[in-house]
Amino acid sequence: MITGNKGEWSEIYALFKLLGDKQLFLGNKDIEKLEGLVYPIIKILRSESNGDFQYSIQDEIILISGNEEILKIPISEFKDKALFLLNVIKKNKKRTFSVPEIENFMRSINCISLKASSSAKTDITIVVHDQRTNQQPTLGFSIKSQLGNPSTLLNAGKTTNFIYKINFVNLESDEVDQINSIDTRSKIMDRISQVQNKNGIFEFVKTEKQIFSNNLVLIDSLLPQILSQIVFDFYSSEYSYLTDLVNKIAERNPLNFDIQNEHRFYEYKMKRFLTDVALGMMPSKVWTGKYDATGGYLIVKENGDVLCYHIYNRNEFEDYLLNNTKLETASSSRHGFGEIYEENGQLFFKLNLQIRFIK
């Protein structure tokens, strides 16, 4: 029996839905269809443990080939099964579940697992016809579903800690203990404001891990400073959406960019960062700047629409990432941040970066 969570079943739903639609719709920053921009789908490629399969679209028939065997399935079957599966996913309250009716159909089309083969970095690979260039690019996608819980874009770890020095204040050890013992719902924000009330100033020193810092500098030499400001703003204000945080830092312009001609320095650099995170950059591994096989996201919306964002259409992809992400507070005890500590007679404070999709 095949069991999975809503996100995993969404991968199968996306396969059925795209084969039923016969075309790929592009999305905008608001996760709505871009009018007039569609890619007719030529075929979908999927790696299974029992081989690689091609789902080719020809008029009203899907030809499934792999290991010499060719199956012909009417497109209407994929439409029906997609609708059935969507309703099951939306109604299900369990963490993991099986869908026997869909499982039988999956097996009949050589689809024997929910997730693509683990050796493949992509969840789904689609060959489309681009009418603008008259080319047939092969686009790899990671599937993100709004039917389950929002997924993270950047996971928290000690690798994503930013270290700040506390200047212009001498705190006695009992004052440090008193601040560190604050245990309110917004304890980190309250600890920061206590230090500030005593005229303490937080100054960014470095990231906890050098690899993360070097990865950031590779993307943009000023990214460590920009991100340190955004992270600090998140923990010391009511803002969490990245659009708000980027607007806030742009208004202050702490890096003193020349903005007399209204260059959008902070927005541009953050988009680069988000794109690189989305397409392969991990804080704990040396980033070469090479994107993995994916190159884009397919978003399964709550209403069942499947929208595509791809580096092939870079502007829409970057706008989507910036407009649909937020910062959030991970476990401070697990990742070791949010408390004043002393080193060589100097006080320091760590803050952590975790980014999650809003939907």
Coordinates of N, CA, C and O in Angstrom, one line a residue, residues 27-31 142 144 151-154 240-243 246 267 270-280 291 295-299 309-311 313-327 355-359:
G27 N 2.9 31.5 -13.4 CA 2.4 32.2 -12.3 C 3.0 33.6 -12.1 O 4.2 33.8 -12.5
N28 N 2.3 34.5 -11.5 CA 2.9 35.8 -11.1 C 3.3 35.9 -9.7 O 3.1 34.9 -8.9
K29 N 3.7 37.0 -9.2 CA 4.1 37.1 -7.8 C 3.0 36.9 -6.8 O 3.2 36.5 -5.6
D30 N 1.7 37.0 -7.2 CA 0.6 36.8 -6.4 C 0.0 35.4 -6.5 O -1.1 35.1 -6.0
I31 N 0.8 34.5 -7.1 CA 0.4 33.1 -7.3 C -1.0 33.0 -8.1 O -1.9 32.3 -7.7
S142 N 10.8 21.4 -8.7 CA 10.5 20.9 -7.3 C 9.0 21.3 -7.1 O 8.6 22.4 -7.4
K144 N 5.9 22.3 -4.8 CA 5.5 22.9 -3.5 C 4.0 22.9 -3.5 O 3.3 23.4 -4.4
S151 N 6.0 25.0 3.4 CA 7.3 24.4 3.5 C 8.3 25.6 3.8 O 8.1 26.7 3.6
T152 N 9.5 25.2 4.3 CA 10.6 26.1 4.5 C 11.4 26.3 3.2 O 11.5 25.4 2.4
L153 N 11.9 27.5 3.0 CA 12.8 27.8 1.9 C 14.2 27.6 2.4 O 15.1 27.0 1.8
L154 N 14.5 28.2 3.6 CA 15.8 28.0 4.3 C 15.6 27.5 5.7 O 15.0 28.1 6.5
S240 N 7.5 40.5 9.7 CA 8.1 39.1 9.4 C 8.1 38.9 7.9 O 8.9 38.1 7.4
Y241 N 7.1 39.5 7.2 CA 7.1 39.2 5.7 C 8.4 39.9 5.1 O 8.7 41.0 5.4
L242 N 9.0 39.1 4.2 CA 10.2 39.6 3.6 C 10.0 40.9 2.8 O 10.9 41.8 2.8
T243 N 8.9 41.1 2.2 CA 8.6 42.3 1.4 C 8.7 43.5 2.4 O 9.3 44.5 2.1
V246 N 12.3 44.1 3.6 CA 13.2 44.7 2.6 C 12.8 46.1 2.4 O 13.7 47.0 2.3
E267 N 16.3 45.2 -2.6 CA 15.4 44.2 -3.2 C 16.1 43.3 -4.2 O 15.9 42.1 -4.2
M270 N 18.4 40.8 -2.4 CA 17.7 39.8 -1.7 C 17.0 38.8 -2.7 O 17.0 37.6 -2.4
K271 N 16.6 39.3 -3.8 CA 16.1 38.3 -4.8 C 17.1 37.4 -5.3 O 16.8 36.2 -5.5
R272 N 18.4 37.9 -5.5 CA 19.5 37.0 -5.8 C 19.7 35.9 -4.8 O 19.9 34.7 -5.1
F273 N 19.7 36.3 -3.5 CA 19.9 35.4 -2.4 C 18.8 34.3 -2.4 O 19.0 33.1 -2.3
L274 N 17.5 34.8 -2.5 CA 16.4 33.8 -2.4 C 16.4 32.8 -3.6 O 16.1 31.7 -3.4
T275 N 16.7 33.3 -4.7 CA 16.8 32.5 -5.9 C 17.9 31.4 -5.7 O 17.7 30.2 -6.0
D276 N 19.1 31.8 -5.2 CA 20.1 30.8 -5.0 C 19.8 29.8 -4.0 O 20.1 28.6 -4.1
V277 N 19.1 30.3 -2.9 CA 18.6 29.3 -1.9 C 17.6 28.3 -2.5 O 17.7 27.1 -2.3
A278 N 16.7 28.9 -3.3 CA 15.7 28.0 -3.9 C 16.3 27.0 -4.8 O 15.7 25.9 -4.9
L279 N 17.4 27.3 -5.4 CA 17.9 26.4 -6.5 C 19.2 25.8 -6.1 O 20.0 25.3 -6.9
G280 N 19.5 25.6 -4.8 CA 20.6 24.8 -4.4 C 21.5 25.2 -3.3 O 22.2 24.4 -2.7
Y291 N 23.3 25.9 -10.3 CA 22.0 25.5 -9.8 C 21.9 24.0 -10.0 O 22.5 23.4 -10.9
G295 N 15.8 24.0 -11.0 CA 15.6 25.2 -11.8 C 14.3 25.9 -11.6 O 14.1 27.0 -12.1
G296 N 13.3 25.3 -10.9 CA 12.1 26.0 -10.7 C 11.1 25.3 -9.8 O 11.5 24.2 -9.3
Y297 N 10.0 25.9 -9.5 CA 9.0 25.4 -8.6 C 7.7 25.2 -9.4 O 7.3 26.0 -10.2
L298 N 6.9 24.1 -9.1 CA 5.5 24.0 -9.5 C 4.7 24.2 -8.2 O 5.0 23.5 -7.2
I299 N 3.8 25.1 -8.2 CA 3.0 25.4 -7.0 C 1.6 24.8 -7.2 O 0.9 25.1 -8.2
Y309 N 6.9 28.3 -11.9 CA 7.9 29.4 -11.8 C 9.3 28.7 -12.1 O 9.6 27.7 -11.5
H310 N 10.0 29.4 -13.0 CA 11.2 28.7 -13.5 C 12.3 29.8 -13.7 O 11.9 30.9 -14.1
I311 N 13.5 29.4 -13.5 CA 14.6 30.3 -13.8 C 14.6 30.7 -15.3 O 15.2 31.8 -15.7
N313 N 12.1 31.8 -16.7 CA 11.4 33.1 -16.6 C 11.8 33.8 -15.3 O 11.0 33.8 -14.3
R314 N 13.0 34.3 -15.3 CA 13.6 34.7 -14.0 C 12.8 35.7 -13.2 O 12.7 35.6 -12.0
N315 N 12.3 36.7 -13.9 CA 11.7 37.8 -13.2 C 10.5 37.3 -12.4 O 10.3 37.7 -11.2
E316 N 9.6 36.5 -13.0 CA 8.5 36.0 -12.3 C 8.9 35.1 -11.1 O 8.3 35.2 -10.0
F317 N 9.9 34.3 -11.3 CA 10.4 33.5 -10.2 C 10.9 34.3 -9.0 O 10.6 34.0 -7.9
E318 N 11.7 35.3 -9.3 CA 12.3 36.1 -8.2 C 11.1 36.9 -7.5 O 11.2 37.0 -6.3
D319 N 10.2 37.4 -8.2 CA 9.1 38.1 -7.6 C 8.3 37.2 -6.7 O 7.8 37.6 -5.6
Y320 N 8.0 36.0 -7.2 CA 7.3 35.0 -6.4 C 8.0 34.7 -5.1 O 7.4 34.7 -4.0
L321 N 9.3 34.5 -5.1 CA 10.1 34.2 -3.9 C 10.0 35.3 -2.9 O 9.8 35.1 -1.7
L322 N 10.2 36.5 -3.4 CA 10.2 37.7 -2.4 C 8.9 37.9 -1.8 O 8.7 38.2 -0.7
N323 N 7.8 37.8 -2.7 CA 6.5 38.1 -2.2 C 5.8 37.1 -1.4 O 4.7 37.3 -0.9
N324 N 6.4 35.9 -1.3 CA 5.6 34.8 -0.7 C 6.4 34.1 0.4 O 6.2 32.9 0.7
T325 N 7.4 34.8 1.0 CA 8.2 34.3 2.1 C 8.2 35.2 3.3 O 8.0 36.4 3.2
K326 N 8.5 34.6 4.4 CA 8.6 35.3 5.7 C 9.7 34.7 6.5 O 10.1 33.6 6.4
L327 N 10.2 35.5 7.5 CA 11.1 35.0 8.5 C 10.3 34.5 9.7 O 9.2 34.9 9.9
I355 N 13.7 30.9 6.9 CA 12.7 31.4 5.9 C 11.7 30.4 5.6 O 12.0 29.3 5.2
R356 N 10.4 30.8 5.7 CA 9.3 29.8 5.3 C 8.4 30.5 4.3 O 8.2 31.7 4.3
F357 N 7.7 29.7 3.5 CA 6.7 30.2 2.6 C 5.5 30.6 3.4 O 5.2 30.0 4.4
I358 N 4.8 31.7 2.9 CA 3.6 32.1 3.7 C 2.5 31.2 3.5 O 1.7 31.0 4.5
K359 N 2.3 30.6 2.3 CA 1.2 29.6 2.1 C 1.8 28.2 1.8 O 2.9 28.1 1.2

